[in-house]
PDB file of N, CA and C in Angstrom:
ATOM      1  N   MET L 615       0.819  -1.184   0.000  1.00 88.00           N
ATOM      2  CA  MET L 615       0.000   0.000   0.000  1.00 88.00           C
ATOM      3  C   MET L 615       0.865   1.250   0.000  1.00 88.00           C
ATOM      4  N   GLU L 616       1.950   1.192   0.725  1.00 91.00           N
ATOM      5  CA  GLU L 616       2.839   2.355   0.777  1.00 91.00           C
ATOM      6  C   GLU L 616       3.414   2.659  -0.606  1.00 91.00           C
ATOM      7  N   LYS L 617       3.764   1.609  -1.328  1.00 94.00           N
ATOM      8  CA  LYS L 617       4.313   1.798  -2.671  1.00 94.00           C
ATOM      9  C   LYS L 617       3.271   2.445  -3.591  1.00 94.00           C
ATOM     10  N   ILE L 618       2.023   2.020  -3.453  1.00 94.00           N
ATOM     11  CA  ILE L 618       0.951   2.616  -4.262  1.00 94.00           C
ATOM     12  C   ILE L 618       0.829   4.097  -3.944  1.00 94.00           C
ATOM     13  N   GLN L 619       0.888   4.427  -2.669  1.00 93.00           N
ATOM     14  CA  GLN L 619       0.778   5.828  -2.272  1.00 93.00           C
ATOM     15  C   GLN L 619       1.943   6.647  -2.826  1.00 93.00           C
ATOM     16  N   VAL L 620       3.141   6.095  -2.801  1.00 95.00           N
ATOM     17  CA  VAL L 620       4.306   6.816  -3.320  1.00 95.00           C
ATOM     18  C   VAL L 620       4.163   7.032  -4.823  1.00 95.00           C
ATOM     19  N   ILE L 621       3.713   5.993  -5.528  1.00 94.00           N
ATOM     20  CA  ILE L 621       3.604   6.071  -6.994  1.00 94.00           C
ATOM     21  C   ILE L 621       2.422   6.942  -7.438  1.00 94.00           C
ATOM     22  N   SER L 622       1.261   6.752  -6.790  1.00 95.00           N
ATOM     23  CA  SER L 622       0.029   7.367  -7.283  1.00 95.00           C
ATOM     24  C   SER L 622      -0.579   8.419  -6.372  1.00 95.00           C
ATOM     25  N   GLY L 623       0.021   8.664  -5.232  1.00 95.00           N
ATOM     26  CA  GLY L 623      -0.532   9.654  -4.320  1.00 95.00           C
ATOM     27  C   GLY L 623      -1.600   9.065  -3.426  1.00 95.00           C
ATOM     28  N   VAL L 624      -2.360   9.934  -2.787  1.00 94.00           N
ATOM     29  CA  VAL L 624      -3.347   9.489  -1.816  1.00 94.00           C
ATOM     30  C   VAL L 624      -4.788   9.582  -2.317  1.00 94.00           C
ATOM     31  N   ASP L 625      -4.997  10.030  -3.540  1.00 95.00           N
ATOM     32  CA  ASP L 625      -6.347  10.136  -4.096  1.00 95.00           C
ATOM     33  C   ASP L 625      -6.762   8.787  -4.683  1.00 95.00           C
ATOM     34  N   TYR L 626      -7.601   8.062  -3.937  1.00 94.00           N
ATOM     35  CA  TYR L 626      -8.051   6.724  -4.340  1.00 94.00           C
ATOM     36  C   TYR L 626      -8.722   6.740  -5.714  1.00 94.00           C
ATOM     37  N   ASN L 627      -9.399   7.801  -6.053  1.00 95.00           N
ATOM     38  CA  ASN L 627     -10.098   7.889  -7.339  1.00 95.00           C
ATOM     39  C   ASN L 627      -9.143   7.856  -8.524  1.00 95.00           C
ATOM     40  N   LYS L 628      -7.880   8.161  -8.309  1.00 94.00           N
ATOM     41  CA  LYS L 628      -6.899   8.161  -9.394  1.00 94.00           C
ATOM     42  C   LYS L 628      -6.148   6.844  -9.510  1.00 94.00           C
ATOM     43  N   TYR L 629      -6.409   5.894  -8.602  1.00 96.00           N
ATOM     44  CA  TYR L 629      -5.716   4.601  -8.642  1.00 96.00           C
ATOM     45  C   TYR L 629      -6.216   3.761  -9.814  1.00 96.00           C
ATOM     46  N   THR L 630      -5.324   2.906 -10.295  1.00 96.00           N
ATOM     47  CA  THR L 630      -5.718   1.949 -11.335  1.00 96.00           C
ATOM     48  C   THR L 630      -6.586   0.868 -10.701  1.00 96.00           C
ATOM     49  N   ILE L 631      -7.219   0.069 -11.534  1.00 96.00           N
ATOM     50  CA  ILE L 631      -8.036  -1.034 -11.022  1.00 96.00           C
ATOM     51  C   ILE L 631      -7.179  -1.982 -10.183  1.00 96.00           C
ATOM     52  N   GLU L 632      -5.979  -2.288 -10.651  1.00 96.00           N
ATOM     53  CA  GLU L 632      -5.094  -3.187  -9.896  1.00 96.00           C
ATOM     54  C   GLU L 632      -4.728  -2.594  -8.540  1.00 96.00           C
ATOM     55  N   GLN L 633      -4.469  -1.303  -8.501  1.00 96.00           N
ATOM     56  CA  GLN L 633      -4.130  -0.653  -7.233  1.00 96.00           C
ATOM     57  C   GLN L 633      -5.318  -0.695  -6.275  1.00 96.00           C
ATOM     58  N   LYS L 634      -6.513  -0.450  -6.784  1.00 96.00           N
ATOM     59  CA  LYS L 634      -7.710  -0.506  -5.949  1.00 96.00           C
ATOM     60  C   LYS L 634      -7.934  -1.923  -5.428  1.00 96.00           C
ATOM     61  N   GLN L 635      -7.683  -2.921  -6.253  1.00 95.00           N
ATOM     62  CA  GLN L 635      -7.830  -4.307  -5.811  1.00 95.00           C
ATOM     63  C   GLN L 635      -6.811  -4.651  -4.730  1.00 95.00           C
ATOM     64  N   THR L 636      -5.609  -4.136  -4.853  1.00 95.00           N
ATOM     65  CA  THR L 636      -4.585  -4.365  -3.840  1.00 95.00           C
ATOM     66  C   THR L 636      -5.000  -3.738  -2.515  1.00 95.00           C
ATOM     67  N   ILE L 637      -5.521  -2.539  -2.556  1.00 94.00           N
ATOM     68  CA  ILE L 637      -5.989  -1.867  -1.351  1.00 94.00           C
ATOM     69  C   ILE L 637      -7.140  -2.658  -0.727  1.00 94.00           C
ATOM     70  N   ALA L 638      -8.070  -3.114  -1.549  1.00 94.00           N
ATOM     71  CA  ALA L 638      -9.215  -3.878  -1.046  1.00 94.00           C
ATOM     72  C   ALA L 638      -8.760  -5.168  -0.371  1.00 94.00           C
ATOM     73  N   ARG L 639      -7.788  -5.869  -0.978  1.00 93.00           N
ATOM     74  CA  ARG L 639      -7.274  -7.108  -0.381  1.00 93.00           C
ATOM     75  C   ARG L 639      -6.589  -6.823   0.950  1.00 93.00           C
ATOM     76  N   ALA L 640      -5.813  -5.753   1.013  1.00 93.00           N
ATOM     77  CA  ALA L 640      -5.112  -5.406   2.245  1.00 93.00           C
ATOM     78  C   ALA L 640      -6.106  -5.063   3.358  1.00 93.00           C
ATOM     79  N   LEU L 641      -7.150  -4.314   3.027  1.00 92.00           N
ATOM     80  CA  LEU L 641      -8.156  -3.960   4.026  1.00 92.00           C
ATOM     81  C   LEU L 641      -8.932  -5.189   4.477  1.00 92.00           C
ATOM     82  N   SER L 642      -9.220  -6.084   3.564  1.00 90.00           N
ATOM     83  CA  SER L 642      -9.906  -7.323   3.915  1.00 90.00           C
ATOM     84  C   SER L 642      -9.057  -8.165   4.859  1.00 90.00           C
ATOM     85  N   LEU L 643      -7.782  -8.271   4.558  1.00 90.00           N
ATOM     86  CA  LEU L 643      -6.869  -9.020   5.417  1.00 90.00           C
ATOM     87  C   LEU L 643      -6.779  -8.384   6.798  1.00 90.00           C
ATOM     88  N   ALA L 644      -6.680  -7.073   6.858  1.00 93.00           N
ATOM     89  CA  ALA L 644      -6.606  -6.377   8.144  1.00 93.00           C
ATOM     90  C   ALA L 644      -7.877  -6.608   8.957  1.00 93.00           C
ATOM     91  N   GLY L 645      -9.017  -6.565   8.303  1.00 89.00           N
ATOM     92  CA  GLY L 645     -10.284  -6.815   8.993  1.00 89.00           C
ATOM     93  C   GLY L 645     -10.379  -8.232   9.526  1.00 89.00           C
ATOM     94  N   THR L 646      -9.894  -9.181   8.744  1.00 84.00           N
ATOM     95  CA  THR L 646      -9.893 -10.582   9.160  1.00 84.00           C
ATOM     96  C   THR L 646      -8.998 -10.782  10.371  1.00 84.00           C
ATOM     97  N   ILE L 647      -7.809 -10.220  10.329  1.00 89.00           N
ATOM     98  CA  ILE L 647      -6.880 -10.341  11.459  1.00 89.00           C
ATOM     99  C   ILE L 647      -7.484  -9.717  12.709  1.00 89.00           C
ATOM    100  N   LYS L 648      -8.103  -8.553  12.576  1.00 90.00           N
ATOM    101  CA  LYS L 648      -8.739  -7.880  13.713  1.00 90.00           C
ATOM    102  C   LYS L 648      -9.834  -8.750  14.315  1.00 90.00           C
ATOM    103  N   ALA L 649     -10.663  -9.353  13.464  1.00 82.00           N
ATOM    104  CA  ALA L 649     -11.748 -10.207  13.958  1.00 82.00           C
ATOM    105  C   ALA L 649     -11.201 -11.415  14.708  1.00 82.00           C
ATOM    106  N   ILE L 650     -10.132 -11.991  14.201  1.00 80.00           N
ATOM    107  CA  ILE L 650      -9.513 -13.141  14.858  1.00 80.00           C
ATOM    108  C   ILE L 650      -8.951 -12.739  16.215  1.00 80.00           C
ATOM    109  N   LEU L 651      -8.257 -11.628  16.261  1.00 86.00           N
ATOM    110  CA  LEU L 651      -7.649 -11.190  17.518  1.00 86.00           C
ATOM    111  C   LEU L 651      -8.690 -10.825  18.578  1.00 86.00           C
ATOM    112  N   ASP L 652      -9.838 -10.354  18.159  1.00 86.00           N
ATOM    113  CA  ASP L 652     -10.883  -9.935  19.092  1.00 86.00           C
ATOM    114  C   ASP L 652     -11.786 -11.081  19.543  1.00 86.00           C
ATOM    115  N   THR L 653     -11.636 -12.259  18.967  1.00 80.00           N
ATOM    116  CA  THR L 653     -12.525 -13.375  19.245  1.00 80.00           C
ATOM    117  C   THR L 653     -11.869 -14.391  20.179  1.00 80.00           C
ATOM    118  N   PRO L 654     -12.539 -14.696  21.295  1.00 83.00           N
ATOM    119  CA  PRO L 654     -12.007 -15.755  22.158  1.00 83.00           C
ATOM    120  C   PRO L 654     -12.006 -17.084  21.393  1.00 83.00           C
ATOM    121  N   ILE L 655     -10.956 -17.847  21.522  1.00 84.00           N
ATOM    122  CA  ILE L 655     -10.846 -19.100  20.771  1.00 84.00           C
ATOM    123  C   ILE L 655     -11.414 -20.277  21.556  1.00 84.00           C
ATOM    124  N   LEU L 656     -11.089 -20.351  22.836  1.00 85.00           N
ATOM    125  CA  LEU L 656     -11.508 -21.491  23.647  1.00 85.00           C
ATOM    126  C   LEU L 656     -12.286 -21.027  24.873  1.00 85.00           C
ATOM    127  N   THR L 657     -13.178 -21.895  25.324  1.00 86.00           N
ATOM    128  CA  THR L 657     -13.879 -21.650  26.583  1.00 86.00           C
ATOM    129  C   THR L 657     -12.939 -22.002  27.730  1.00 86.00           C
ATOM    130  N   GLU L 658     -13.370 -21.731  28.946  1.00 87.00           N
ATOM    131  CA  GLU L 658     -12.556 -22.081  30.109  1.00 87.00           C
ATOM    132  C   GLU L 658     -12.336 -23.587  30.206  1.00 87.00           C
ATOM    133  N   GLU L 659     -13.237 -24.356  29.614  1.00 90.00           N
ATOM    134  CA  GLU L 659     -13.115 -25.817  29.624  1.00 90.00           C
ATOM    135  C   GLU L 659     -12.208 -26.325  28.509  1.00 90.00           C
ATOM    136  N   GLY L 660     -11.780 -25.448  27.643  1.00 87.00           N
ATOM    137  CA  GLY L 660     -10.899 -25.828  26.551  1.00 87.00           C
ATOM    138  C   GLY L 660     -11.606 -26.189  25.256  1.00 87.00           C
ATOM    139  N   ASN L 661     -12.912 -25.929  25.194  1.00 86.00           N
ATOM    140  CA  ASN L 661     -13.689 -26.203  23.985  1.00 86.00           C
ATOM    141  C   ASN L 661     -13.680 -24.983  23.067  1.00 86.00           C
ATOM    142  N   LEU L 662     -13.864 -25.235  21.782  1.00 82.00           N
ATOM    143  CA  LEU L 662     -13.950 -24.163  20.797  1.00 82.00           C
ATOM    144  C   LEU L 662     -15.194 -23.330  21.064  1.00 82.00           C
ATOM    145  N   THR L 663     -15.048 -22.009  21.113  1.00 88.00           N
ATOM    146  CA  THR L 663     -16.213 -21.140  21.325  1.00 88.00           C
ATOM    147  C   THR L 663     -17.029 -21.042  20.044  1.00 88.00           C
ATOM    148  N   SER L 664     -18.317 -20.768  20.208  1.00 85.00           N
ATOM    149  CA  SER L 664     -19.182 -20.617  19.034  1.00 85.00           C
ATOM    150  C   SER L 664     -18.749 -19.407  18.206  1.00 85.00           C
ATOM    151  N   GLU L 665     -18.223 -18.364  18.882  1.00 82.00           N
ATOM    152  CA  GLU L 665     -17.765 -17.174  18.169  1.00 82.00           C
ATOM    153  C   GLU L 665     -16.585 -17.488  17.251  1.00 82.00           C
ATOM    154  N   SER L 666     -15.643 -18.282  17.761  1.00 80.00           N
ATOM    155  CA  SER L 666     -14.473 -18.600  16.935  1.00 80.00           C
ATOM    156  C   SER L 666     -14.859 -19.508  15.779  1.00 80.00           C
ATOM    157  N   GLU L 667     -15.823 -20.385  16.006  1.00 80.00           N
ATOM    158  CA  GLU L 667     -16.296 -21.236  14.907  1.00 80.00           C
ATOM    159  C   GLU L 667     -16.939 -20.382  13.823  1.00 80.00           C
ATOM    160  N   LYS L 668     -17.754 -19.397  14.236  1.00 84.00           N
ATOM    161  CA  LYS L 668     -18.406 -18.510  13.257  1.00 84.00           C
ATOM    162  C   LYS L 668     -17.366 -17.712  12.478  1.00 84.00           C
ATOM    163  N   ILE L 669     -16.346 -17.191  13.168  1.00 78.00           N
ATOM    164  CA  ILE L 669     -15.289 -16.436  12.492  1.00 78.00           C
ATOM    165  C   ILE L 669     -14.590 -17.326  11.475  1.00 78.00           C
ATOM    166  N   GLY L 670     -14.316 -18.569  11.854  1.00 77.00           N
ATOM    167  CA  GLY L 670     -13.675 -19.508  10.929  1.00 77.00           C
ATOM    168  C   GLY L 670     -14.502 -19.728   9.681  1.00 77.00           C
ATOM    169  N   ILE L 671     -15.807 -19.885   9.856  1.00 83.00           N
ATOM    170  CA  ILE L 671     -16.706 -20.061   8.706  1.00 83.00           C
ATOM    171  C   ILE L 671     -16.709 -18.807   7.843  1.00 83.00           C
ATOM    172  N   ASP L 672     -16.817 -17.643   8.477  1.00 81.00           N
ATOM    173  CA  ASP L 672     -16.826 -16.376   7.730  1.00 81.00           C
ATOM    174  C   ASP L 672     -15.534 -16.191   6.934  1.00 81.00           C
ATOM    175  N   ILE L 673     -14.401 -16.533   7.546  1.00 78.00           N
ATOM    176  CA  ILE L 673     -13.108 -16.393   6.870  1.00 78.00           C
ATOM    177  C   ILE L 673     -13.050 -17.321   5.666  1.00 78.00           C
ATOM    178  N   ASN L 674     -13.455 -18.563   5.860  1.00 81.00           N
ATOM    179  CA  ASN L 674     -13.434 -19.515   4.753  1.00 81.00           C
ATOM    180  C   ASN L 674     -14.305 -19.045   3.605  1.00 81.00           C
ATOM    181  N   GLN L 675     -15.471 -18.504   3.916  1.00 81.00           N
ATOM    182  CA  GLN L 675     -16.368 -18.011   2.864  1.00 81.00           C
ATOM    183  C   GLN L 675     -15.775 -16.796   2.140  1.00 81.00           C
ATOM    184  N   SER L 676     -15.052 -15.953   2.865  1.00 77.00           N
ATOM    185  CA  SER L 676     -14.485 -14.764   2.226  1.00 77.00           C
ATOM    186  C   SER L 676     -13.292 -15.124   1.342  1.00 77.00           C
ATOM    187  N   LEU L 677     -12.679 -16.288   1.578  1.00 74.00           N
ATOM    188  CA  LEU L 677     -11.521 -16.694   0.788  1.00 74.00           C
ATOM    189  C   LEU L 677     -11.890 -17.435  -0.480  1.00 74.00           C
ATOM    190  N   ILE L 678     -13.159 -17.837  -0.595  1.00 70.00           N
ATOM    191  CA  ILE L 678     -13.596 -18.545  -1.785  1.00 70.00           C
ATOM    192  C   ILE L 678     -13.562 -17.598  -2.981  1.00 70.00           C
ATOM    193  N   ILE L 679     -12.856 -18.016  -4.016  1.00 57.00           N
ATOM    194  CA  ILE L 679     -12.757 -17.193  -5.225  1.00 57.00           C
ATOM    195  C   ILE L 679     -14.008 -17.410  -6.056  1.00 57.00           C
ATOM    196  N   LYS L 680     -14.649 -16.314  -6.357  1.00 51.00           N
ATOM    197  CA  LYS L 680     -15.904 -16.397  -7.131  1.00 51.00           C
ATOM    198  C   LYS L 680     -15.642 -16.112  -8.575  1.00 51.00           C
TER     199      LYS L 680
END
């Protein structure tokens, strides 16, 4: 993203389609990482939480290439 900013500036409207896709992928990845970090993985008993299972399903669905 930094390289895109250096080459094309900060005006998103002037980015090429490839640059916009790169930004979108980076933001998607950042959002996924944030969701994972904010979600408890295991219960006190050591079982998978329903929240972490849902996040896993959501991540898998977002990675499917359409």
